[in-house]
């Protein structure tokens, strides 16, 4: 039987959290296919794969959690629990604090079994503990929640970033001895540049860092004993550290430009000139697969790469010969038979003149209906990488635009910070401007526009129904927060609280209510179809639907509330979710 487009795109296999295990000469990763998730270890020396049996449902694992190798197993966190999983599949729960408290593992010393982790016990703290979690030492009560901390390769030092001020972006790097006693504080770059610790050089004397003193992210090596920093690249684009070779002679970075990300290799002794990896134009994942200074395969670099028409692959790249070995491939024979669309990087202007970049997937038949898909975060970005959801929508006849609205990453410091103190305003204008730009294109039917968003994108989408109802035939928020007042009091929604909790921000209740869809139901002016996972916070979605019902709107016509059973914030059953979305689109803007 021929597979439908929905089946092909929603059932693609995927892998997550690939992690090099230096002492084992192996790579561990999560592998997901057909709603089945397994933990795998690929022995590179024997070219064999060991599948570790885990019941992810009983352990409430998503199959995307970071993998921290320690001894002969892994520490894996699944809020609020932390598990020690041995290679035979046996599992033990490890307690790093009171039950039901959030713990985020940052780094593990696989030799001494010490663990660095952040812990929410009001306030957040960064702690040093043994692997059993029974005794811990508080290093700071002002850690960066993103967890910039780590052990030095010689295991004599710890480094972490803390921010004791009220200003986001300020802060310093602290060096301690192995017992956690402070030795030195390091101040690099401007106070607001947000210098981030990304790892250690193999010599344990230099810190791998990045910062935004120039407006763009740049990569550096900082000798903390003599206070000297070497910066790499020309500073024209955002550049992020990936890893350092085991000999310590080469630095690998990821350079972002125009919706694409390239891998760059620098000689430590020639920081001005980098050489781009010989890879197809696409997107290299910024998340490191291997720690700086890994102990085997000195000329090999491991990275995740994808293109607009090729799904992610885990690659082994030989720096000496520029040869590539594919270790994990997620393409299927059914996918290769599909007609895929190459995404394009486009720009348009917001109402205030701000240039907004976006990723466009064009339908073949024109004029087509169009969907603006709003990413979550907001501190993330859409790229020209492989997007199965966008490819699926295009196969169904829809043009797809994905804006990188203000607050998105991969752009300069000013653009990312433009959302601060402006929650629910400029970012909403940016997305609406994307819809207007689509409406002006001859290959789009301007009377058939829809907007969809997940998480923070759902918040933005819901506000479209308040601020720009005349533009959209339907608005589809999925698993988003709809009450900014509640967000302000929720410690785990760190990115959103950071936008609100700023000295220049109007933090009054009136302001927060004005940018809360749940408090603006009287101003909603177009159909809204809310999708919510049963195990996510459904109270706001239900209250929003109740508000529309109370103003006299009819359920099933002017609004819908779809609760998906057994699903959380990230809905795992893509076929069910995407099928529901296209059913809604067919009703309001469908291809006919």
XYZ file of C-alpha atoms in Angstrom:
592
model
C 0.000 0.000 0.000
C 1.318 3.446 -0.893
C 2.015 5.631 2.131
C 0.252 8.973 2.411
C 2.259 12.182 2.710
C 1.085 12.414 6.326
C 2.439 8.942 7.095
C 5.747 9.568 5.334
C 6.590 12.902 6.955
C 5.176 12.208 10.428
C 6.849 8.805 10.813
C 10.420 9.679 9.872
C 12.946 8.210 12.302
C 14.950 10.654 14.380
C 17.878 10.687 16.754
C 18.606 12.995 19.660
C 21.362 13.906 22.121
C 24.246 12.147 20.303
C 27.146 12.072 22.744
C 30.711 10.872 22.283
C 31.951 8.590 25.058
C 35.720 9.221 24.843
C 36.937 6.386 27.056
C 34.688 3.918 25.239
C 35.352 5.055 21.637
C 31.621 5.063 21.119
C 28.658 7.369 20.552
C 25.402 7.147 22.521
C 22.104 8.552 21.281
C 18.332 8.262 21.450
C 16.680 6.650 18.423
C 12.960 7.165 17.733
C 10.787 5.503 15.100
C 7.056 4.713 15.025
C 6.558 6.032 18.577
C 9.253 3.632 19.853
C 12.286 5.141 21.559
C 15.502 3.302 22.381
C 18.853 4.285 23.854
C 21.713 3.103 21.659
C 25.490 2.909 21.896
C 27.411 2.737 18.616
C 30.830 1.148 19.169
C 32.975 2.880 16.549
C 35.889 0.470 16.857
C 33.713 -2.610 16.223
C 30.987 -0.834 14.202
C 28.308 -2.466 16.337
C 25.213 -1.010 17.995
C 24.064 -1.981 21.488
C 20.401 -1.252 22.199
C 19.695 -0.543 25.882
C 16.177 -1.667 26.877
C 14.348 1.132 28.701
C 10.644 1.603 29.383
C 10.490 5.310 28.576
C 6.805 5.577 29.445
C 7.189 4.338 33.027
C 10.240 6.605 33.413
C 8.448 9.560 31.755
C 11.301 9.939 29.250
C 10.781 11.928 26.058
C 13.761 10.326 24.308
C 15.529 13.669 23.886
C 17.170 14.075 27.297
C 20.931 14.813 27.454
C 23.048 11.731 28.132
C 25.720 12.049 30.838
C 28.158 9.116 30.867
C 29.405 8.122 34.291
C 31.114 4.871 35.204
C 29.314 2.182 33.231
C 26.025 3.963 32.626
C 24.231 7.262 32.201
C 22.664 9.891 34.396
C 19.479 10.991 32.650
C 17.183 13.703 33.922
C 13.453 13.652 33.396
C 11.824 16.395 35.444
C 11.615 16.141 38.324
C 13.531 12.842 38.465
C 17.126 11.874 37.707
C 17.871 8.256 36.761
C 21.058 6.219 36.644
C 20.682 3.801 33.724
C 23.148 0.959 33.294
C 23.958 -0.565 29.932
C 21.928 -3.673 30.767
C 18.803 -1.541 31.147
C 18.604 -1.521 34.944
C 17.490 1.827 36.342
C 17.905 3.522 39.707
C 16.365 6.834 40.745
C 18.889 9.328 42.109
C 17.756 12.158 44.374
C 19.511 15.513 44.129
C 17.129 17.346 46.425
C 13.592 17.400 47.694
C 11.013 15.512 45.606
C 9.271 17.453 42.847
C 12.064 20.023 42.522
C 13.689 20.852 39.202
C 17.250 19.572 38.745
C 19.313 20.206 35.600
C 22.580 18.313 35.228
C 25.302 20.511 33.720
C 28.456 18.408 33.687
C 29.842 15.162 35.084
C 33.401 14.194 35.895
C 33.366 10.608 34.652
C 36.546 9.767 36.581
C 35.683 11.084 40.047
C 31.893 10.812 39.600
C 31.291 14.387 40.711
C 28.234 16.158 39.291
C 27.575 19.837 38.581
C 23.889 20.705 38.473
C 21.465 23.575 38.884
C 18.629 23.095 41.325
C 15.475 25.106 41.877
C 14.822 25.491 45.572
C 13.975 29.209 45.500
C 16.337 30.593 44.374
C 18.134 28.633 41.679
C 21.472 27.298 42.898
C 24.486 25.709 41.229
C 25.713 22.727 43.228
C 28.600 20.269 43.283
C 27.714 16.750 44.387
C 28.761 13.140 44.333
C 26.877 11.016 41.802
C 24.559 9.586 44.471
C 23.290 13.100 45.228
C 23.490 12.568 48.993
C 25.844 15.454 49.750
C 26.133 18.696 47.825
C 27.915 22.016 48.056
C 26.247 25.240 46.902
C 28.638 27.070 44.582
C 26.420 30.064 43.836
C 22.848 31.243 44.273
C 23.076 33.242 41.051
C 23.831 30.755 38.263
C 22.917 31.230 34.640
C 19.962 28.893 34.209
C 21.336 27.775 30.834
C 24.103 26.123 32.800
C 27.463 27.447 31.628
C 29.713 25.379 33.894
C 32.184 22.537 33.637
C 35.140 20.556 34.975
C 38.623 21.097 33.563
C 40.151 18.133 31.659
C 42.786 17.587 34.381
C 39.959 17.606 36.969
C 41.744 20.182 39.119
C 39.399 23.100 38.426
C 35.777 24.025 38.035
C 34.433 26.976 36.092
C 30.942 28.412 36.061
C 29.150 31.589 35.107
C 27.094 33.503 37.647
C 25.083 36.694 37.517
C 24.477 38.311 40.915
C 22.963 41.454 39.321
C 19.428 42.250 38.195
C 20.608 42.885 34.639
C 20.365 40.013 32.194
C 23.599 39.714 30.209
C 25.827 40.914 33.015
C 27.834 38.440 35.035
C 31.213 36.823 35.418
C 33.024 33.519 35.200
C 34.249 31.993 38.456
C 37.146 29.523 38.775
C 37.249 27.207 41.786
C 39.515 24.393 42.919
C 38.285 20.807 42.786
C 36.587 21.208 46.177
C 34.536 24.147 44.912
C 36.450 26.884 46.755
C 36.738 30.090 44.717
C 40.161 30.842 43.281
C 39.469 33.638 40.820
C 36.747 35.620 39.059
C 37.138 36.371 35.374
C 35.628 39.398 33.665
C 35.754 39.279 29.869
C 34.321 41.790 27.408
C 31.612 44.327 28.138
C 29.427 43.989 31.206
C 26.333 43.335 29.047
C 28.041 41.081 26.491
C 26.919 37.862 28.196
C 30.226 36.054 28.036
C 29.396 32.354 28.125
C 31.560 29.464 29.246
C 31.471 26.705 26.624
C 34.195 24.343 27.790
C 37.904 23.976 28.427
C 40.949 23.674 26.209
C 42.730 20.317 26.760
C 45.549 22.175 28.560
C 43.119 23.059 31.417
C 44.504 26.598 31.353
C 42.303 28.152 28.709
C 38.525 28.542 28.732
C 36.460 28.122 25.578
C 34.033 31.059 25.551
C 31.790 33.176 23.378
C 30.366 36.661 23.891
C 28.584 39.534 22.180
C 30.826 42.528 22.821
C 30.782 43.271 19.092
C 27.022 42.742 18.739
C 27.491 39.301 17.154
C 28.549 36.151 18.951
C 32.286 35.550 18.650
C 34.411 32.640 19.861
C 37.483 32.953 22.038
C 40.036 31.133 24.162
C 40.755 32.848 27.472
C 43.873 32.043 29.492
C 42.468 32.601 32.972
C 45.846 32.533 34.716
C 47.385 35.390 32.717
C 44.093 37.085 31.739
C 44.631 36.960 27.976
C 41.948 36.291 25.334
C 42.359 35.210 21.716
C 39.320 35.845 19.515
C 38.624 33.893 16.320
C 37.052 34.993 13.024
C 36.244 38.410 11.593
C 33.144 39.144 13.690
C 30.823 39.704 10.715
C 28.407 36.888 11.597
C 27.303 34.969 14.657
C 29.796 32.231 15.408
C 29.480 29.572 18.096
C 32.066 27.137 19.525
C 31.557 23.468 18.721
C 34.660 21.638 19.950
C 38.469 21.509 20.127
C 40.518 18.625 18.737
C 42.263 16.363 21.237
C 45.708 17.763 20.426
C 44.376 21.213 21.190
C 45.633 22.587 17.867
C 42.316 23.166 16.069
C 39.092 24.895 17.071
C 35.777 24.029 15.403
C 32.961 26.590 15.269
C 29.525 26.980 13.678
C 28.962 30.163 11.657
C 25.387 31.346 11.093
C 24.347 33.420 8.086
C 21.160 33.828 6.011
C 19.343 30.862 7.513
C 22.267 28.474 7.159
C 24.990 27.276 9.529
C 28.435 26.154 8.396
C 31.215 24.348 10.261
C 34.515 26.266 10.367
C 37.940 24.996 11.465
C 40.622 27.358 12.835
C 44.211 26.746 13.726
C 44.730 27.792 17.332
C 47.783 29.696 16.125
C 45.968 31.508 13.273
C 42.695 32.835 14.729
C 41.935 35.225 11.855
C 41.516 32.661 9.081
C 39.065 29.801 9.266
C 38.346 27.146 6.654
C 34.810 25.952 5.937
C 34.089 22.226 6.076
C 33.424 20.640 2.688
C 29.759 19.895 3.320
C 26.604 20.519 1.242
C 25.065 23.925 1.979
C 22.728 23.459 4.905
C 22.649 23.563 8.687
C 25.190 22.234 11.190
C 23.716 21.730 14.655
C 25.286 24.060 17.232
C 24.989 21.482 20.022
C 28.352 19.741 20.527
C 28.456 15.985 20.015
C 31.919 15.641 21.522
C 33.547 17.453 24.443
C 36.523 19.727 23.716
C 39.724 17.668 23.655
C 38.133 14.220 23.286
C 40.671 11.465 23.826
C 40.373 9.419 20.633
C 40.373 10.007 16.850
C 42.422 13.204 16.924
C 41.574 14.213 13.333
C 37.890 13.294 13.541
C 35.038 15.677 14.271
C 31.498 14.490 14.954
C 28.588 16.747 14.042
C 24.930 16.751 13.044
C 24.203 18.121 9.573
C 21.084 18.545 7.453
C 19.950 20.395 4.327
C 16.582 21.712 3.234
C 15.812 18.424 1.494
C 17.920 15.964 3.523
C 16.953 15.156 7.134
C 19.577 15.194 9.911
C 22.591 12.912 9.731
C 25.322 12.255 12.273
C 28.597 12.648 10.421
C 32.183 11.717 11.140
C 34.366 14.316 9.399
C 38.058 13.662 8.812
C 39.925 16.978 9.060
C 43.005 15.515 7.398
C 41.307 14.272 4.224
C 37.945 16.134 4.235
C 36.168 12.788 3.931
C 32.764 12.142 5.451
C 31.315 8.998 7.011
C 27.582 8.905 7.727
C 27.054 7.228 11.115
C 23.305 7.849 11.464
C 20.900 8.553 8.611
C 17.206 9.354 9.074
C 16.117 9.426 5.426
C 13.749 6.661 4.321
C 13.106 5.187 0.886
C 9.601 6.648 0.951
C 11.001 10.115 1.660
C 13.504 9.965 -1.183
C 10.601 9.293 -3.553
C 8.822 12.482 -2.440
C 9.019 15.779 -4.269
C 10.693 18.012 -1.690
C 10.901 21.804 -1.732
C 14.152 23.667 -1.164
C 13.492 26.355 1.491
C 14.424 29.951 0.733
C 15.688 32.680 3.051
C 13.582 35.860 2.586
C 13.260 39.241 4.299
C 10.456 41.767 4.746
C 9.869 44.902 6.808
C 7.871 45.148 10.035
C 5.600 48.193 10.549
C 8.377 50.081 12.357
C 10.869 49.398 9.554
C 12.688 46.570 11.313
C 13.924 44.003 8.785
C 12.621 40.497 9.543
C 14.092 37.363 8.022
C 12.036 34.263 7.447
C 12.167 30.815 5.874
C 9.824 30.182 2.929
C 8.549 26.886 1.509
C 6.513 27.588 -1.658
C 3.690 25.412 -2.900
C 3.871 24.368 -6.556
C 0.292 25.207 -7.488
C -0.543 28.900 -7.328
C -2.163 30.984 -6.054
C -2.052 28.833 -2.953
C -3.364 29.204 0.587
C -0.589 30.016 3.041
C 0.252 29.251 6.658
C 2.526 31.364 8.834
C 4.176 29.005 11.329
C 5.475 30.783 14.446
C 8.369 29.153 16.289
C 8.497 28.819 20.073
C 11.160 29.947 22.463
C 11.310 32.804 21.738
C 15.103 32.390 21.993
C 15.517 30.072 19.029
C 15.490 30.487 15.259
C 14.157 28.793 12.132
C 16.782 27.822 9.564
C 16.954 26.400 6.044
C 17.316 22.927 7.515
C 14.984 20.004 6.930
C 11.487 20.665 8.281
C 9.135 17.681 7.885
C 6.080 19.654 9.034
C 6.665 22.413 6.476
C 7.354 19.815 3.763
C 4.120 18.032 4.685
C 2.079 21.249 4.478
C 3.621 22.031 1.085
C 2.710 18.538 -0.131
C -0.878 19.348 0.842
C -0.803 22.530 -1.260
C 0.050 25.190 1.345
C 2.814 27.765 1.150
C 4.619 28.070 4.500
C 6.372 31.124 5.965
C 8.318 30.875 9.241
C 9.373 34.296 10.563
C 12.303 34.907 12.880
C 10.539 37.669 14.791
C 12.365 39.998 17.173
C 13.667 38.023 20.108
C 14.822 35.188 17.821
C 18.440 34.071 17.945
C 21.049 33.798 15.152
C 20.960 37.585 14.741
C 22.699 40.514 16.381
C 22.390 41.386 20.053
C 20.081 44.347 19.454
C 17.549 42.273 17.524
C 17.432 39.489 20.085
C 16.994 41.965 22.933
C 14.375 44.062 21.128
C 11.690 41.860 22.681
C 12.741 42.761 26.227
C 10.122 44.923 27.880
C 7.941 44.475 24.788
C 6.339 41.075 25.302
C 3.335 40.569 23.037
C 3.826 43.724 20.991
C 6.624 44.075 18.426
C 6.939 40.313 18.005
C 3.235 40.119 17.136
C 3.641 42.934 14.600
C 6.554 41.048 13.028
C 4.484 37.914 12.460
C 1.523 39.883 11.109
C 3.876 41.681 8.711
C 4.898 38.249 7.439
C 1.274 37.462 6.716
C 0.859 40.790 4.949
C 4.005 40.125 2.897
C 2.546 36.787 1.816
C -0.738 38.448 0.883
C 1.143 40.746 -1.503
C 2.781 37.878 -3.399
C 1.106 36.868 -6.680
C 1.565 33.171 -5.898
C -0.493 33.384 -2.662
C -4.268 33.718 -2.311
C -4.525 36.702 0.038
C -7.957 35.594 1.210
C -6.699 32.255 2.549
C -4.120 32.979 5.235
C -3.758 31.078 8.516
C -1.336 31.299 11.413
C -0.169 28.431 13.621
C 2.232 28.427 16.578
C 3.508 26.111 19.286
C 4.465 27.125 22.856
C 5.596 30.779 22.765
C 4.577 30.694 19.107
C 1.065 29.740 20.226
C 1.008 32.808 22.485
C 1.969 34.950 19.488
C -0.607 33.240 17.261
C -3.388 33.777 19.802
C -2.560 37.481 19.982
C -2.895 37.644 16.178
C -6.620 37.026 16.679
C -6.695 40.058 18.981
C -4.418 42.501 17.144
C -4.767 41.502 13.463
C -8.023 39.521 13.092
C -8.754 40.920 9.626
C -5.605 39.291 8.226
C -6.332 35.679 9.179
C -9.043 33.226 8.249
C -8.087 31.080 11.248
C -5.635 31.157 14.153
C -4.306 27.860 15.587
C -2.407 28.068 18.924
C -0.988 24.733 20.098
C 0.215 24.099 23.664
C 0.922 27.729 24.485
C 0.547 29.949 27.489
C -2.227 32.509 27.148
C -1.864 34.473 30.393
C 1.248 36.650 30.799
C 0.263 37.420 34.394
C 0.565 33.725 35.261
C 3.856 33.458 33.358
C 5.344 36.212 35.484
C 4.822 34.015 38.541
C 6.032 30.758 36.968
C 9.745 30.124 37.718
C 10.178 27.383 35.134
C 9.207 29.623 32.186
C 12.598 31.287 32.436
C 12.805 32.758 28.931
C 9.416 34.467 29.207
C 10.074 35.754 32.738
C 13.386 37.175 31.516
C 11.510 39.201 28.906
C 9.045 40.524 31.466
C 11.304 40.857 34.514
C 13.392 43.820 33.409
C 13.845 47.219 34.979
C 12.697 48.981 31.809
C 9.626 46.786 31.410
C 6.099 47.831 32.417
C 5.536 45.042 34.878
C 2.158 46.298 36.019
C -0.756 43.937 36.026
C -2.541 46.145 33.492
C 0.289 45.782 30.988
C 0.500 42.020 31.395
C -3.256 41.704 31.005
C -3.146 43.795 27.829
C -0.813 41.256 26.201
C -2.673 38.196 27.509
C -5.123 36.545 25.081
C -7.008 35.097 28.031
C -7.859 38.648 29.171
C -8.660 39.880 25.640
C -11.330 37.431 24.480
C -13.725 40.329 23.841
C -11.290 41.599 21.196
C -10.820 38.316 19.319
C -12.045 38.894 15.777
C -11.392 35.714 13.779
C -11.894 31.969 14.287
C -9.565 30.348 16.825
C -8.842 26.620 17.065
C -6.926 25.747 20.245
C -4.954 22.500 20.454
C -3.727 21.338 23.844
C -2.047 18.229 25.173
C -3.997 16.674 28.051
C -0.911 16.471 30.278
C 0.205 20.044 29.603
C -1.320 22.995 31.471
C -4.861 22.900 30.088
C -6.368 25.422 32.490
C -5.451 28.466 30.386
C -6.699 26.858 27.170
C -10.011 25.969 28.819
C -10.352 29.454 30.341
C -9.684 31.045 26.945
C -12.346 28.861 25.333
C -14.758 29.688 28.167
C -14.172 33.390 27.577
C -15.069 33.021 23.902
C -18.150 31.001 24.811
C -19.255 33.628 27.340
C -19.160 36.371 24.707
C -21.626 34.334 22.634
C -19.323 32.477 20.248
C -20.331 29.013 19.128
C -18.020 26.063 19.779
C -17.234 24.147 16.611
C -17.846 27.162 14.401
C -16.158 30.329 15.664
C -13.813 28.470 17.984
C -12.672 24.956 18.821
C -10.830 23.435 21.752
C -9.108 20.141 20.980
C -7.591 18.299 23.956
C -5.294 15.476 22.829
C -5.352 12.643 25.336
C -2.125 11.258 26.760
C 0.039 14.026 25.314
C 2.077 16.765 26.968
C 3.683 20.012 25.886
C 5.431 18.350 22.943
C 2.898 16.122 21.230
C 4.611 12.869 20.267
C 1.928 11.576 17.906
C 2.805 13.799 14.956
C 0.343 12.070 12.634
C -2.540 12.906 14.965
C -1.394 16.506 15.487
C -0.573 17.281 11.872
C -3.720 15.558 10.648
C -5.783 17.694 13.022
C -4.052 20.867 11.829
C -4.675 20.113 8.150
C -8.293 19.210 8.925
C -8.697 22.677 10.465
C -6.890 24.345 7.565
C -9.094 22.524 5.060
C -12.195 23.957 6.703
C -11.022 27.577 6.742
C -8.433 28.035 3.972
C -8.274 24.638 2.275
C -7.095 23.852 -1.217
C -10.058 23.819 -3.582
